[in-house]
Amino acid sequence: MTNHWIDIKNADSILIMGSNAAEHHPISFKWVLQAKDKGATVMHVDPKFSRTSARSDFHVPLRSGTDIAFLGGMIKYIVDNEKYFKEYIVEYTNASLVVGKDFGFKDGIFTGYDPKTRTYDKSKWGFELDENGVPKRDKTLKDPRCVFQLLKEHYSRYDLDTVSTTTGVTKENLLKVYKAFAATGKPDKAGTVMYALGWTQHTVGVQNIRSAGIIQLLLGNIGVAGGGINALRGEPNVQGSTDHTLLYHIIPGYMAMPHNGWQTYDEYIKGNTPVSNDPMSANWWQHKPKYFASLLKAWYGEHATKENGFCYELLPKIEKGEDYSYLFLFDRMYRGEIRGGIIIGLNPMNSVPNTNKLRKALDNLEWLVTSELHNTETTDNWHRPGIDPKKVKTEVFLLPSAHRLEKEGSVTNSGRWHLWHYKAVEPAYEAKPFGDMFCGFMKRVQKLYAKEGGKLPEAVTWLDYPDKYDPDDLCARINGRFTKDTEVKGKLYKAGQQVPSFTALADDGSTSSLNWLYAGSYTEEDGNKSKRRSTKQTEMQKNIGLYPNWAWCWPVNRRILYNRASVDLNGKPYNPAKAVIEWKDGKWIGDVPDGGWPPMATGKGKHPFIMSKHGFGQLYGPGRQDGPFSEHYEPVETPVDSNKFSKQLNSPVYKFVASEMDKLAKPADPNYPIVLTTYSLTEHWCGGGETRNVPNLLEAEPQLYVEMSPELAKEKGIKNGDGVIIESIRGRVEAIAMVTIRIRPFQVHGRTIHEIGMPFCFGWTTPGTGDSTNRLTPSVGDPNTTIPEFKACCVNVRKADKLTELAT
Amino acid sequence: MPKTILVDTSRCTACRGCQIACKEWHELPANKTTQYHWGSHQNPQDLNAYNYKLVRFSEHLDNGTVRWNFFPDQCRHCEIAPCKETGDLYIENAIVQDEKTGAILYTEKTRKFSDEQFKEIKEACPYDIPRRDAKTGLLAKCTMCNERVHAGMLPACVKVCPTGAMNFGEREEMLKLGQERLAKLKEKWPDAMLADPDSVNVIYLLIDKPENYHKHSVADAGLGPMSKQQFLATLARPFKAMKA
């Protein structure tokens, strides 16, 4: 979230799209309803009418995988009707920047495309620079090559007719949403966007969110109370796990994973530190060397010195351009390239696409370590239905893990709040927190390397890895420490003492920090700030529900990101009734500002979007793999055989794996004419491995169902409560039909397209509940993130003669 | 002064926190449920001895617009409870009313009701609430978490509600809150109403017609607020008093 949960109550307009907030984030609706009480319009755009729709002002059904068409139409509406916030886009976004001559777009493809590698050469998308290396700007926005004009041209194709026939949304409904949301383009109005996996889990997932980013920048909704782009994270600590790098492509604090193109510390620094020649641009990532050196220092302790590049060369490096996400990982496993591994905190045999293939792939392992509360489809894969356990060679270790109520530590919620989580009871029997297990693993591996040697043993033996898991000590290390006596703003810190903020981090080895974003969370002055529970606030803060003394929030306790875009050039709030910050008597009051420089009008200010190189909100985003503007492409499996916006049917750069089990239905395949979308539900968590073992939750949602319209049910001779078979080109699944008016057929390309929806939380280890829905979904992913396209694929459905997976 | 629960259905997201919390607090076992020949999110299908609280789901089309109504069903804790009045005809104070909280409570003595008597008690209830545990013979329903209330805590269902759908307090206070919210909701929802506010202590604020929630969301016009059984029970009062 750019903002935070409580802040939703400040919105005048709420667009919930790509999310079923009421069901998956029940608490969010506390704040949504408070906004509604004050007159906010709450809109839900989603294929299915859900519990979220029931509490919204209105619901607009949309065909899965057509969000960019829908949002592109809104961008066109905002531009054509001049609903944008002019001063904001001129001063704070890159609308006025002039784009280089190499950029172009034709037939659905941006310039720089190489069809052989299915990648873009992003250097073709750069800005025009002046003689000082500063981007050229035309603040009148009239230059035909300025971002604003290019944007206008790009989205000119997204007219109501084309959007309507693509999305299946009526023109009347399109306008209803566009008008209500575009009304927040006024300085004193704010609109928020709440999204989740409904946007991310597409081959165009990142560009779905980019589209919303463009809209929010055009309307001046970023940095303000009640605005923002708000990702509703899937579990209490998924934000924390992202910050601390659950994923392979980054290392803690959102820095790039070292690859073989950067062999030395200097090469890494050169390849990763942006340079801006604009004195008005803070270009915050120019400080990356300090954060990176401090991270290496935290990893390798006293072994890390300036002379040895802080042990950078000991780090494992990925092959440049290779993909190590789970789609590719399991493909390698399927091809027999992986011998063993650890799977923790995930039930991939239920939750990852094409599970028939995955289940087979896992059989290829010699050994597997798992750690769970209960047996799952992953821990028990070796004796799944239809398999002779004697023929599976994998030796499986199942370690009992402590429940979250049995361990303490920090969690970081969607609003970036770093909160201490206390232990309620001791772990039962031999159960242990994961942290204890990892410390145990690592100590043994270190001893083995110390004793037996091997290639680069120092990579492991030199690691400053704690003997015992102590979450409080770990939080202190994450914040970071001085490694020698240092004076900061007249105050002397001894070696070993906590750094007060990331501004104290240095690239000379004098500081360590496991994550620069969290520097300031655990200080000498205030201790572990995730434990703070004070509701103390100023009147200004109270006015917008801001609690600066409750826990702590990254970065530097800033509760609303980019908040300097909420004030004019003189530092006065655009919306005084809901002011976030204000320049008063020579200082900023309210929230912690995005950098303490004086207002822009003083001439000493900096552009407010400090994390981007040039300091502007990026209407034009040249950093993504699939283009600087969003563009509608059909899902990889699509019920139509043409794209009304261009000749390019699917994303030209989507990722895929290609084993014989990774079949894809051809466009508009008559054997698979129905769109399937998959989702979670309130009562079960993710793959259901935990919640299916909670009897009261299973009572409330007992079995795999498929929601379908009465029209489709009639066509197929299916009655509510009947057992049915759903088939894709990859697999078949049994479910019980839930025939409901909450699912409506769509009118797309002049004909009726049906969509059905299924949860994915049921699995065979809970007998009679059904088995993995993901036996149907394809292993195709977004080019930026490789997140799979769980939300749209093509299937068929028929009444079942008999049921074997479901209790009757 | 009795306590009252105000259930504002305009704020209910059917998260079922209340349904689950009720089971957890009372340590009630789970029923075996399936979707087969049922196909609904409403599970279990009906109130039973192990579900004192059940969120009912009801959907219909209103001029082409989907309406999906949620009704967290539970005992209304009537001011004059027909179940008690009827029960008292057979076993005095097997069903009691806590004078302090107004909660209607089923005691150990309810085991002794015959099947016929239980049937009468069940039918006396205008909201179809009383159930019987087949194993123990005890009658079962919502207790208003009476023991929690006496200990100064909120009923479990109210405690867990994230949106303000479930509210608890003094009767006057809840009636006032209900009237205020009703006045506001009436602007957008002309059918909005409070369900039987004068005769019950669990008051539902509805924004759609009562039949669009659940058959027994309000007392049947033919039956309540003063049902036939209730009326008969009132007649029997002096006689019962004499017995005492």
Tab-separated table of C-alpha atoms in Angstrom, chain A residues 18-20 24 46-48 64-65 196-202 350-355 675-681 686 704-707 726 728 730 733 743 755-762 771-778 788-795:
chain	number	residue	atom	x	y	z
A	18	GLY	CA	-8.882	-7.223	-8.879
A	19	SER	CA	-9.859	-7.817	-5.287
A	20	ASN	CA	-12.654	-9.316	-3.248
A	24	HIS	CA	-10.286	-11.804	1.743
A	46	ASP	CA	-15.058	-8.102	-10.862
A	47	PRO	CA	-16.235	-11.108	-12.906
A	48	LYS	CA	-18.295	-12.354	-9.970
A	64	SER	CA	-11.433	-12.039	-16.570
A	65	GLY	CA	-8.235	-10.771	-18.164
A	196	ALA	CA	-5.022	-7.846	-4.878
A	197	LEU	CA	-4.326	-11.066	-6.749
A	198	GLY	CA	-7.179	-10.396	-9.182
A	199	TRP	CA	-4.820	-7.944	-10.844
A	200	THR	CA	-1.468	-9.563	-10.283
A	201	GLN	CA	-2.228	-13.128	-11.415
A	202	HIS	CA	-2.270	-12.449	-15.144
A	350	ASN	CA	-2.263	-27.603	-4.537
A	351	SER	CA	-1.448	-23.938	-5.164
A	352	VAL	CA	0.772	-23.854	-8.232
A	353	PRO	CA	-0.629	-24.187	-11.787
A	354	ASN	CA	-0.757	-27.477	-13.622
A	355	THR	CA	-0.544	-29.533	-10.428
A	675	VAL	CA	-13.469	-18.866	-19.103
A	676	LEU	CA	-12.368	-20.152	-15.699
A	677	THR	CA	-11.226	-17.870	-12.922
A	678	THR	CA	-9.962	-19.105	-9.554
A	679	TYR	CA	-10.016	-17.515	-6.123
A	680	SER	CA	-9.838	-17.782	-2.376
A	681	LEU	CA	-12.677	-17.519	0.072
A	686	CYS	CA	-4.648	-20.044	0.452
A	704	LEU	CA	-15.038	-27.631	-3.898
A	705	TYR	CA	-17.733	-25.817	-5.820
A	706	VAL	CA	-17.996	-24.117	-9.174
A	707	GLU	CA	-20.037	-20.951	-9.438
A	726	ILE	CA	-14.529	-29.264	-15.286
A	728	SER	CA	-9.047	-27.957	-19.384
A	730	ARG	CA	-4.273	-30.100	-18.905
A	733	VAL	CA	-11.514	-31.632	-11.668
A	743	ILE	CA	-22.443	-14.922	-12.253
A	755	GLU	CA	-17.300	-17.564	-17.226
A	756	ILE	CA	-17.173	-19.828	-14.181
A	757	GLY	CA	-15.279	-19.483	-10.921
A	758	MET	CA	-13.745	-21.944	-8.471
A	759	PRO	CA	-11.824	-21.757	-5.206
A	760	PHE	CA	-8.478	-23.566	-5.007
A	761	CYS	CA	-8.341	-24.410	-1.307
A	762	PHE	CA	-9.503	-28.028	-1.377
A	771	ASP	CA	-8.844	-31.969	-5.088
A	772	SER	CA	-6.630	-29.298	-6.612
A	773	THR	CA	-8.389	-26.827	-8.904
A	774	ASN	CA	-4.944	-25.966	-10.226
A	775	ARG	CA	-4.879	-29.181	-12.230
A	776	LEU	CA	-6.731	-26.955	-14.728
A	777	THR	CA	-4.583	-23.787	-14.768
A	778	PRO	CA	-1.608	-23.139	-17.111
A	788	PRO	CA	1.148	-17.312	-13.061
A	789	GLU	CA	-2.100	-16.578	-14.847
A	790	PHE	CA	-4.379	-18.157	-12.227
A	791	LYS	CA	-7.183	-15.761	-13.026
A	792	ALA	CA	-8.037	-16.687	-16.607
A	793	CYS	CA	-7.870	-19.896	-18.605
A	794	CYS	CA	-10.242	-21.904	-20.779
A	795	VAL	CA	-12.253	-24.974	-19.815
